[in-house]
XYZ file of C-alpha atoms in Angstrom:
313
model
C 0.000 0.000 0.000
C 2.775 2.460 0.989
C 4.813 1.576 -2.125
C 1.800 2.169 -4.356
C 1.155 5.518 -2.664
C 4.771 6.619 -3.187
C 4.605 5.509 -6.827
C 1.413 7.505 -7.388
C 3.049 10.575 -5.836
C 6.150 10.121 -8.000
C 3.988 10.234 -11.109
C 3.083 13.826 -10.231
C 6.744 14.860 -10.008
C 7.760 14.562 -13.652
C 10.423 17.263 -13.141
C 12.471 14.998 -10.818
C 14.975 12.557 -12.250
C 14.752 10.439 -9.060
C 18.492 9.939 -8.625
C 18.010 11.260 -5.110
C 15.827 9.831 -2.359
C 12.888 12.190 -1.934
C 10.383 12.092 0.902
C 6.919 12.404 -0.638
C 4.613 14.143 1.844
C 1.595 14.264 -0.480
C 0.857 14.669 -4.183
C 2.110 18.280 -4.149
C 4.843 18.365 -1.483
C 8.166 16.538 -1.297
C 11.427 17.057 0.592
C 15.084 16.184 0.098
C 17.223 15.850 3.215
C 20.598 16.537 1.527
C 21.684 20.076 2.397
C 24.975 21.988 2.456
C 26.286 23.859 5.509
C 25.725 27.369 4.072
C 22.201 26.447 3.004
C 21.518 25.113 6.512
C 22.628 28.452 7.945
C 20.203 30.268 5.618
C 17.296 27.899 6.329
C 17.810 28.291 10.087
C 17.614 32.039 9.558
C 14.396 31.975 7.507
C 12.683 29.353 9.663
C 12.273 32.024 12.387
C 10.503 34.493 10.081
C 9.622 33.048 6.647
C 10.050 35.559 3.812
C 8.017 37.063 2.295
C 5.359 36.363 4.882
C 1.640 36.662 4.250
C -0.537 39.487 5.474
C -3.146 38.344 7.981
C -5.883 39.020 5.418
C -4.247 37.404 2.365
C -6.313 35.053 0.219
C -6.106 34.102 -3.451
C -8.014 37.244 -4.443
C -5.531 39.537 -2.695
C -2.570 37.706 -4.240
C -4.150 37.895 -7.702
C -4.692 41.600 -7.123
C -0.931 41.976 -6.566
C -0.289 40.741 -10.090
C -2.872 43.128 -11.521
C -1.221 46.054 -9.728
C 2.345 45.032 -10.610
C 2.799 45.779 -14.306
C 5.945 43.623 -14.550
C 4.308 40.528 -13.037
C 1.124 41.135 -15.017
C 3.077 41.116 -18.292
C 5.156 38.159 -17.095
C 2.074 36.009 -16.482
C 0.519 37.181 -19.756
C 3.676 36.195 -21.646
C 3.736 32.746 -20.059
C 0.236 31.944 -21.241
C -0.922 28.357 -20.736
C 0.496 24.853 -20.846
C 3.966 25.888 -19.706
C 6.408 24.490 -17.146
C 7.761 27.050 -14.665
C 10.092 26.827 -11.683
C 10.613 29.494 -9.037
C 14.029 28.850 -7.474
C 14.105 30.101 -3.891
C 10.350 30.588 -3.708
C 10.215 31.340 0.023
C 6.533 31.265 0.932
C 5.784 30.743 -2.788
C 3.440 33.668 -3.368
C 4.696 34.212 -6.932
C 4.407 30.508 -7.752
C 0.846 30.451 -6.472
C -0.064 33.555 -8.491
C 1.391 31.998 -11.652
C -0.409 28.698 -11.070
C -3.818 30.133 -10.200
C -6.402 29.942 -13.011
C -3.952 28.309 -15.450
C -3.041 24.801 -16.598
C 0.666 25.534 -16.147
C 2.885 23.220 -14.115
C 4.559 25.397 -11.479
C 7.319 24.197 -9.162
C 8.160 26.151 -6.002
C 11.673 25.197 -4.855
C 13.003 26.381 -1.506
C 15.279 24.901 1.195
C 13.350 26.336 4.172
C 10.623 23.904 5.202
C 8.695 26.431 7.296
C 8.485 28.894 4.391
C 7.444 26.323 1.822
C 4.852 24.818 4.178
C 3.096 28.191 4.385
C 2.765 28.213 0.606
C 1.638 24.594 0.515
C -1.018 25.207 3.168
C -2.210 28.259 1.225
C -2.494 26.186 -1.965
C -4.601 23.542 -0.213
C -6.837 26.165 1.355
C -7.416 27.786 -2.041
C -7.590 24.566 -4.127
C -4.530 25.293 -6.275
C -3.516 21.836 -7.469
C -1.009 22.652 -10.234
C 1.677 24.076 -7.930
C 4.253 21.582 -6.604
C 6.389 22.312 -3.565
C 9.953 20.999 -3.447
C 11.837 21.477 -0.174
C 15.491 21.124 -1.196
C 18.907 22.741 -1.586
C 19.377 23.890 -5.210
C 22.977 22.602 -5.090
C 21.831 19.122 -4.034
C 18.516 18.651 -5.834
C 18.395 16.501 -8.966
C 16.014 17.844 -11.621
C 15.560 16.913 -15.262
C 17.673 18.961 -17.632
C 15.964 21.127 -20.278
C 12.559 20.615 -18.684
C 11.258 24.107 -17.851
C 10.021 26.837 -20.190
C 10.674 29.505 -17.541
C 13.175 29.650 -14.688
C 12.632 32.469 -12.187
C 15.352 33.047 -9.585
C 15.142 36.439 -7.902
C 16.535 37.467 -4.527
C 18.135 34.063 -4.025
C 21.592 33.525 -5.504
C 23.140 36.328 -3.432
C 22.202 34.287 -0.338
C 24.071 31.155 -1.465
C 27.605 29.788 -1.074
C 28.385 30.311 -4.768
C 25.998 32.525 -6.808
C 27.665 31.753 -10.135
C 27.562 27.995 -9.563
C 23.934 28.311 -8.520
C 23.192 30.156 -11.763
C 24.979 27.498 -13.847
C 22.926 24.825 -12.081
C 19.512 26.352 -12.770
C 20.271 27.082 -16.442
C 20.628 23.335 -16.995
C 16.942 22.934 -16.126
C 15.879 25.411 -18.832
C 14.706 24.271 -22.262
C 16.348 25.639 -25.411
C 14.539 28.886 -26.265
C 13.325 29.043 -22.641
C 13.342 32.220 -20.555
C 15.419 32.830 -17.412
C 14.911 35.762 -15.013
C 17.715 36.415 -12.518
C 17.375 38.945 -9.697
C 20.325 39.961 -7.490
C 21.340 42.665 -5.039
C 23.134 45.369 -6.984
C 26.578 46.600 -5.956
C 25.553 50.211 -6.624
C 21.773 50.130 -6.218
C 21.831 48.601 -2.733
C 23.727 51.584 -1.329
C 20.726 52.940 0.620
C 20.114 49.607 2.353
C 23.810 49.142 3.123
C 23.837 52.661 4.556
C 20.803 51.875 6.737
C 22.555 48.711 7.927
C 25.534 50.867 8.920
C 23.329 53.440 10.718
C 21.523 50.730 12.699
C 24.834 49.565 14.184
C 25.279 52.976 15.823
C 21.708 53.995 16.656
C 20.093 50.622 17.255
C 17.932 48.390 15.142
C 14.738 50.259 16.067
C 15.677 53.224 13.869
C 15.104 51.089 10.765
C 11.343 51.333 11.307
C 11.577 55.070 10.645
C 14.099 55.218 7.801
C 13.056 52.210 5.665
C 10.256 53.295 3.259
C 8.909 49.745 2.842
C 8.145 49.485 6.548
C 5.978 52.595 6.379
C 3.480 50.669 4.225
C 0.307 49.195 5.692
C 1.556 45.624 6.200
C 1.205 43.040 8.962
C 3.653 42.729 11.850
C 4.803 39.335 10.542
C 5.615 40.830 7.122
C 7.505 43.718 8.761
C 9.542 41.326 10.882
C 10.322 39.139 7.857
C 11.474 42.196 5.854
C 13.631 43.532 8.700
C 15.429 40.238 9.133
C 15.860 39.604 5.411
C 17.243 43.053 4.614
C 19.305 43.825 7.710
C 20.247 40.637 9.543
C 20.887 38.042 6.843
C 23.973 35.872 7.553
C 24.863 35.321 3.864
C 24.783 38.185 1.358
C 26.715 39.245 -1.751
C 26.450 42.128 -4.231
C 26.567 41.905 -8.028
C 26.441 43.902 -11.267
C 24.747 43.682 -14.646
C 28.127 43.132 -16.316
C 28.777 40.164 -14.050
C 25.472 38.555 -15.064
C 26.170 39.294 -18.746
C 29.372 37.296 -18.305
C 27.389 34.417 -16.807
C 24.957 34.577 -19.727
C 27.775 34.365 -22.266
C 29.331 31.331 -20.585
C 26.031 29.428 -20.558
C 24.934 30.459 -24.077
C 22.098 32.696 -22.856
C 21.063 35.649 -25.033
C 20.457 38.901 -23.157
C 16.919 40.218 -23.652
C 16.333 42.968 -21.115
C 17.092 44.235 -17.646
C 15.655 46.383 -14.874
C 17.102 48.965 -14.820
C 17.599 48.987 -18.598
C 21.232 48.701 -19.639
C 21.004 51.375 -22.353
C 19.368 54.064 -20.151
C 16.068 53.777 -22.062
C 12.716 53.502 -20.296
C 11.741 49.910 -19.592
C 8.948 48.794 -21.952
C 6.877 46.131 -20.243
C 5.115 45.075 -23.420
C 8.478 44.086 -24.948
C 10.176 42.794 -21.815
C 10.914 39.410 -23.432
C 12.115 40.834 -26.742
C 15.798 41.341 -27.414
C 17.044 44.848 -26.573
C 20.430 46.538 -26.484
C 22.697 45.708 -23.524
C 24.178 49.199 -23.891
C 27.833 49.717 -23.067
C 29.818 49.504 -19.840
C 29.331 53.207 -19.063
C 25.575 53.164 -19.678
C 25.232 50.087 -17.485
C 27.182 51.683 -14.628
C 25.103 54.870 -14.874
C 21.880 52.844 -14.920
C 22.901 51.002 -11.749
C 23.972 54.181 -9.962
C 20.595 55.615 -10.906
C 18.930 52.851 -8.879
C 20.041 54.632 -5.712
C 17.609 57.458 -6.425
C 14.692 55.282 -7.569
C 12.192 52.944 -5.882
C 14.548 50.076 -6.794
C 17.172 51.511 -4.474
C 14.653 52.415 -1.792
C 13.490 48.803 -1.467
C 16.665 46.779 -1.386
C 18.499 47.514 -4.628
C 17.432 44.383 -6.486
C 18.054 44.306 -10.255
C 16.661 41.861 -12.816
C 18.240 40.456 -15.960
C 16.181 38.484 -18.499
C 17.676 36.056 -20.987
C 16.757 33.375 -23.508
C 18.578 30.052 -23.801
C 20.011 29.348 -27.254
């Protein structure tokens, strides 16, 4: 009976190559015990306050509303369409994965090493009857997934919290189909200046001052979300900073064609309707100026995260 149950669960996990021993919790949730020391440090950190946490009033309608209000995510979901395979690497509480799965026939995989975070997303999916989102609790450096399986790989706000961001990037590109889309989001060496400065100030004036000088915390959000943001932005044990040029180098090594970036590399306004069309990467000077400009924009105010979009050749 148990063997038959495990076999039936395995049939739902077509993205696994089963070279590892997974622990199938149910038809939409599985775990892998193998985990590196740096990843364990990060999971211990996030287990205290899963990020991004849910507001007390969140339901599927409020999450769907976030996509409608976020022009980037709205165009992202529109571009995906239907019948696609998507993985969110480092999904945390999996809000994006759930939004992409809701009201579609897409196969969405939410991968994250922190059990407590992923369980929140899994519980939310069960409560809201979202059956096409699969939750994989594993270390991206240890997990064994089928190569060239996914149409879209989303990995934002994750690699800069790992032992080796470049190796992590090389790993996830293997899962992407030829002609598939990859979105990489990292803390920017220039654009994160305001957050780094606030980190420095808090060491002298105490952590409480962050509540007054961080613009995100002045929003109407729950206490749990505030706590999760504070810890993620100011107390994280593993953090690195990166540049657009660095990611362009990664793209070249893995035969990924640059499509677009936020901020744009050529100092033009970002056009959401053509976000997955090939644009100019600009030159080194324009890219540096674009990243410095993040300091004075909402991107710099809320963490200094930049995105680079590419297509696998």
